[in-house]
mmCIF file of C-alpha atoms in Angstrom:
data_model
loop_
_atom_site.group_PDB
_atom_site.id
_atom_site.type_symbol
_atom_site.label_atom_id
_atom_site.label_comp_id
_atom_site.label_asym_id
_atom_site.label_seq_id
_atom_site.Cartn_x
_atom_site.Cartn_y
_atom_site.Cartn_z
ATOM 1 C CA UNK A 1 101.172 70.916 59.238
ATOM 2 C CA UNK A 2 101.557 68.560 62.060
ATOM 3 C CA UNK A 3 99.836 69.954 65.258
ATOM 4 C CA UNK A 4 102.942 70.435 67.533
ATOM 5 C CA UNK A 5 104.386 72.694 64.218
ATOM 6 C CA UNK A 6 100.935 74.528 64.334
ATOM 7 C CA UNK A 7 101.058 75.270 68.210
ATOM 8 C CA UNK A 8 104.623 76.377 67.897
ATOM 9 C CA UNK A 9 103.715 78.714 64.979
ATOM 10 C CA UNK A 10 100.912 80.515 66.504
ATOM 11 C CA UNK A 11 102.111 83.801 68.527
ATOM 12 C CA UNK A 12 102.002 83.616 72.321
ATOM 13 C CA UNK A 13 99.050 85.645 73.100
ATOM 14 C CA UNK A 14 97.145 83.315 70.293
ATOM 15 C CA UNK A 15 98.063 80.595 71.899
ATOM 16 C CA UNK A 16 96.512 81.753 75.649
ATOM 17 C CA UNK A 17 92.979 82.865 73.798
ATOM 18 C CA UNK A 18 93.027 79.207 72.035
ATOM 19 C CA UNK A 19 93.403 77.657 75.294
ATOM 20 C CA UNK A 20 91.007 79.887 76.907
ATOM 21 C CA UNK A 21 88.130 78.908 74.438
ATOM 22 C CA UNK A 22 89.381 75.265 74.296
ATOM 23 C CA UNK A 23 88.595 75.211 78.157
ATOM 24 C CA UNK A 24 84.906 76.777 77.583
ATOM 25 C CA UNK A 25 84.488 74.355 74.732
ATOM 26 C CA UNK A 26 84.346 76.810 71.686
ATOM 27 C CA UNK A 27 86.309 74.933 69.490
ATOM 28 C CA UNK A 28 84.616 76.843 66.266
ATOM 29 C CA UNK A 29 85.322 80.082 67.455
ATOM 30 C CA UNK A 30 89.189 78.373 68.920
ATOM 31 C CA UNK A 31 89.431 77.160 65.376
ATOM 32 C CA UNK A 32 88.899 80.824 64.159
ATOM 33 C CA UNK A 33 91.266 82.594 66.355
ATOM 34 C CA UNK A 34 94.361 80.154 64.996
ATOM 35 C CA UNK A 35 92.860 80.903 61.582
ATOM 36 C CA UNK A 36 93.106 84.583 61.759
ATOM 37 C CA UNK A 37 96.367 84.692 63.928
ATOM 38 C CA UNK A 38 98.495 86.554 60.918
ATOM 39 C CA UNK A 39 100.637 83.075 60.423
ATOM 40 C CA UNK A 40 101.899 82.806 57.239
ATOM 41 C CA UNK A 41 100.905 80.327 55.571
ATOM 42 C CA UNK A 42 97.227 80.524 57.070
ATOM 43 C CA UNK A 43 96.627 77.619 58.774
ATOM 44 C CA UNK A 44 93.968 75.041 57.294
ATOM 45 C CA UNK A 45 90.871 74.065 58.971
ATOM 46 C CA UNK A 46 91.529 70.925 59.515
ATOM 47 C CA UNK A 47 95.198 71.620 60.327
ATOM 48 C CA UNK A 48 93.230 73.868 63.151
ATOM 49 C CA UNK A 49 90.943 71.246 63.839
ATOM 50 C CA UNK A 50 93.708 68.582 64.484
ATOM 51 C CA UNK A 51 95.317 71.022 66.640
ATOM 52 C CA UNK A 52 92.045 72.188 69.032
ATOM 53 C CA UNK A 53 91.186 67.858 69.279
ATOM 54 C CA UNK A 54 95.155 67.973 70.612
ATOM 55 C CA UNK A 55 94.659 70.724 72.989
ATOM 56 C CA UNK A 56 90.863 69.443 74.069
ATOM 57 C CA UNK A 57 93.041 66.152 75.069
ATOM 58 C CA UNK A 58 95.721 68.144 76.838
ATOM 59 C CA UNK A 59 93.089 70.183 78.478
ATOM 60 C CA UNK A 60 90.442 67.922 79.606
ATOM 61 C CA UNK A 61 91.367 68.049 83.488
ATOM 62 C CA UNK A 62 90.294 71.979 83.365
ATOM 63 C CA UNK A 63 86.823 71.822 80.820
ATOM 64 C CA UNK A 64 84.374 73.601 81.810
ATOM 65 C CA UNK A 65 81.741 70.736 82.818
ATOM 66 C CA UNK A 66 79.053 70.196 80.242
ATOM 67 C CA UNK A 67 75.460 70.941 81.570
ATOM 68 C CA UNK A 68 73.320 67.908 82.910
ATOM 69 C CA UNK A 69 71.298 66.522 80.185
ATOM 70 C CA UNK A 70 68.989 63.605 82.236
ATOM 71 C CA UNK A 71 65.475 64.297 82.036
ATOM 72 C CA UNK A 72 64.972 66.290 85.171
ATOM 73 C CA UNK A 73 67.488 68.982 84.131
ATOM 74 C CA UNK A 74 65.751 68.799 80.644
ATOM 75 C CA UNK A 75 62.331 69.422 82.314
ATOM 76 C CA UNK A 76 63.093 72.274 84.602
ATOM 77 C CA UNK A 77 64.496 73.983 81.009
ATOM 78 C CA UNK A 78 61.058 73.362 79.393
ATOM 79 C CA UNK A 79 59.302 74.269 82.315
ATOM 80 C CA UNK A 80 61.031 77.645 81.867
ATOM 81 C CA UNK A 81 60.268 78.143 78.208
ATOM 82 C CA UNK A 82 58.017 81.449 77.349
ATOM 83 C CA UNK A 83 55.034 78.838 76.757
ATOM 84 C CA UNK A 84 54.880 75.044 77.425
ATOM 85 C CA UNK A 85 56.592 72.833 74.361
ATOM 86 C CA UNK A 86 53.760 71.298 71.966
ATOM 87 C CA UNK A 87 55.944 68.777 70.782
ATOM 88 C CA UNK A 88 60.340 67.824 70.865
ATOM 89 C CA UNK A 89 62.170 67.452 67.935
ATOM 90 C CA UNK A 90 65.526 65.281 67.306
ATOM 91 C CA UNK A 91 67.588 66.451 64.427
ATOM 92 C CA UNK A 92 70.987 64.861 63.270
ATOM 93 C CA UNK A 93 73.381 67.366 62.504
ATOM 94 C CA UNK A 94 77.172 67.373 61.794
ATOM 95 C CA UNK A 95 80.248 68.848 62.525
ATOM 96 C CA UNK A 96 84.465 68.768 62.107
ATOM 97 C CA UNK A 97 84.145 66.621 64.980
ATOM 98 C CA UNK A 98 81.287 64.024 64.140
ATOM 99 C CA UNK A 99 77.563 63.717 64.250
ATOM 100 C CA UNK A 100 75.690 65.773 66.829
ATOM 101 C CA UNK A 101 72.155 65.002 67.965
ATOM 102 C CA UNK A 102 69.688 67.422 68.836
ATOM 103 C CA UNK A 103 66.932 68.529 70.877
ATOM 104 C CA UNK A 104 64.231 70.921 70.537
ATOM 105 C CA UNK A 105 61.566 72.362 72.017
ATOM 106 C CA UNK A 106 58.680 72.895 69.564
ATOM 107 C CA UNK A 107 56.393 75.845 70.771
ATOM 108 C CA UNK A 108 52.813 77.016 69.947
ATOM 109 C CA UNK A 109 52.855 79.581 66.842
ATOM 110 C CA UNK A 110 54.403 80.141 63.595
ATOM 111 C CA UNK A 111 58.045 80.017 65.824
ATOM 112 C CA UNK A 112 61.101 79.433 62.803
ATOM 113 C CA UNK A 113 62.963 76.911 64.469
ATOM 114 C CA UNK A 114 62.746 74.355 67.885
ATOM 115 C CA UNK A 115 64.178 75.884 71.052
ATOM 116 C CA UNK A 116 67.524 73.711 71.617
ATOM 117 C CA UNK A 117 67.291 71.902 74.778
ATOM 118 C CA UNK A 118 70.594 69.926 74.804
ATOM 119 C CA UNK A 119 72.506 68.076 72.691
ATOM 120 C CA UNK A 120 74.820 64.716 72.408
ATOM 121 C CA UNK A 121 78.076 63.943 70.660
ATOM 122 C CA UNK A 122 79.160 60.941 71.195
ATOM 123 C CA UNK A 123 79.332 56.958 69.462
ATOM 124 C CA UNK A 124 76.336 55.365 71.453
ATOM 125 C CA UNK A 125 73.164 57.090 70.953
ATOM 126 C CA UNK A 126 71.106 54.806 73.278
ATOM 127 C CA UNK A 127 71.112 56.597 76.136
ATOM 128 C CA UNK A 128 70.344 60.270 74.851
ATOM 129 C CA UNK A 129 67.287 59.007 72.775
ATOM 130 C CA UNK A 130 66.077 56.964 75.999
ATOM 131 C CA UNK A 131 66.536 60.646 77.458
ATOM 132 C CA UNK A 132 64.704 62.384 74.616
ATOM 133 C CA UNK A 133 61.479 59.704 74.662
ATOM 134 C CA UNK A 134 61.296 60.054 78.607
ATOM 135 C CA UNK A 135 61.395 63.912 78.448
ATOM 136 C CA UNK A 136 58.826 63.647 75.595
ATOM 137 C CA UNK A 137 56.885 61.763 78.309
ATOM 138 C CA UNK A 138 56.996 63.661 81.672
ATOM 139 C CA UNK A 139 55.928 66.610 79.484
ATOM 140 C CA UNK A 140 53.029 64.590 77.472
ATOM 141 C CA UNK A 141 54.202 65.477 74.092
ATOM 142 C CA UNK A 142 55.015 64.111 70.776
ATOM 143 C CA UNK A 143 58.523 63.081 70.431
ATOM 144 C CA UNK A 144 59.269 64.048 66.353
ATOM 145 C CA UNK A 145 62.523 63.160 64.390
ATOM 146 C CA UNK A 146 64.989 60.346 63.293
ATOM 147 C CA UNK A 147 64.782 56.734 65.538
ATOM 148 C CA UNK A 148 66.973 54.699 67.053
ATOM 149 C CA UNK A 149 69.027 54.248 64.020
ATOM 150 C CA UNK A 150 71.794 56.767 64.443
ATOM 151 C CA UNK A 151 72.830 58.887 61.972
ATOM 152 C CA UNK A 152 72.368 59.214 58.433
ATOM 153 C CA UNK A 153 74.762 56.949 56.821
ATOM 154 C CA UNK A 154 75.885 55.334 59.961
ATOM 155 C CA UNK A 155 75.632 52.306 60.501
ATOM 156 C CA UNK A 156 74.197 51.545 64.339
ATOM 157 C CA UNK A 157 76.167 48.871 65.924
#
């Protein structure tokens, strides 16, 4: 199913509550909604996926704006953390959309998983790992995690 036949398919009100999380950047949960709109056939998920890329296009005058992600937004985060980071962590992770990159803060203790500080989805990973080694840095930790040669399986150009 093209996306134009997807977008006419979906009910009205399903339509409005796509476009609302479009604009707030959920496109999992946007993806969802279409998913469990009561269309018949139920859509696909990459049907849905084509369709939320369409809308993000169509949209992208009224996104919400991402947060900043330089190193002295980054900082103030850590700075606010329960207990100063021992260490950052980059992980590659992906999605629908391509690879993501992320960044945690590793705190004292036994703690599950790194609190996410921000993270980067885009084709040049230059400047968020410059961003990631300066925050490791100002803050005097270890910066743990992949290098500077993108993601797994992709080539760096």
């Amino acid at each position: 199913m093209t996306p134009h036949e997807l977008w006419t398919a979906l009910p009205e009100e399903t339509r409005e509550r796509v476009d609302a999380l479009v604009v707030r950047r959920l496109k999992m949960r946007a993806v969802k909604e279409m998913r469990e709109s009561g269309v018949s056939p139920r859509p696909g998920l990459y049907d849905c996926a084509e369709l939320v890329a369409a809308r993000t296009e169509i949209l992208a005058d009224r996104l919400v704006p991402l947060p900043r992600q330089d190193v002295d937004a980054l900082a103030g985060e850590a700075v606010g953390l329960p207990e100063p980071p021992v260490a950052l962590e980059l992980e590659w992770d992906g999605d629908t959309w391509g690879w993501i990159l992320l960044l945690g803060a590793v705190l004292p203790g036994p703690s599950a998983r790194p609190h996410p500080l921000a993270h980067w989805q885009q084709a040049d990973w230059t400047e968020p790992l410059a961003t990631a080694r300066a925050l490791a840095d100002r803050l005097a930790v270890p910066l743990r995690g992949p290098g500077d040669d993108g993601p797994p399986g992709v080539r760096a150009e």
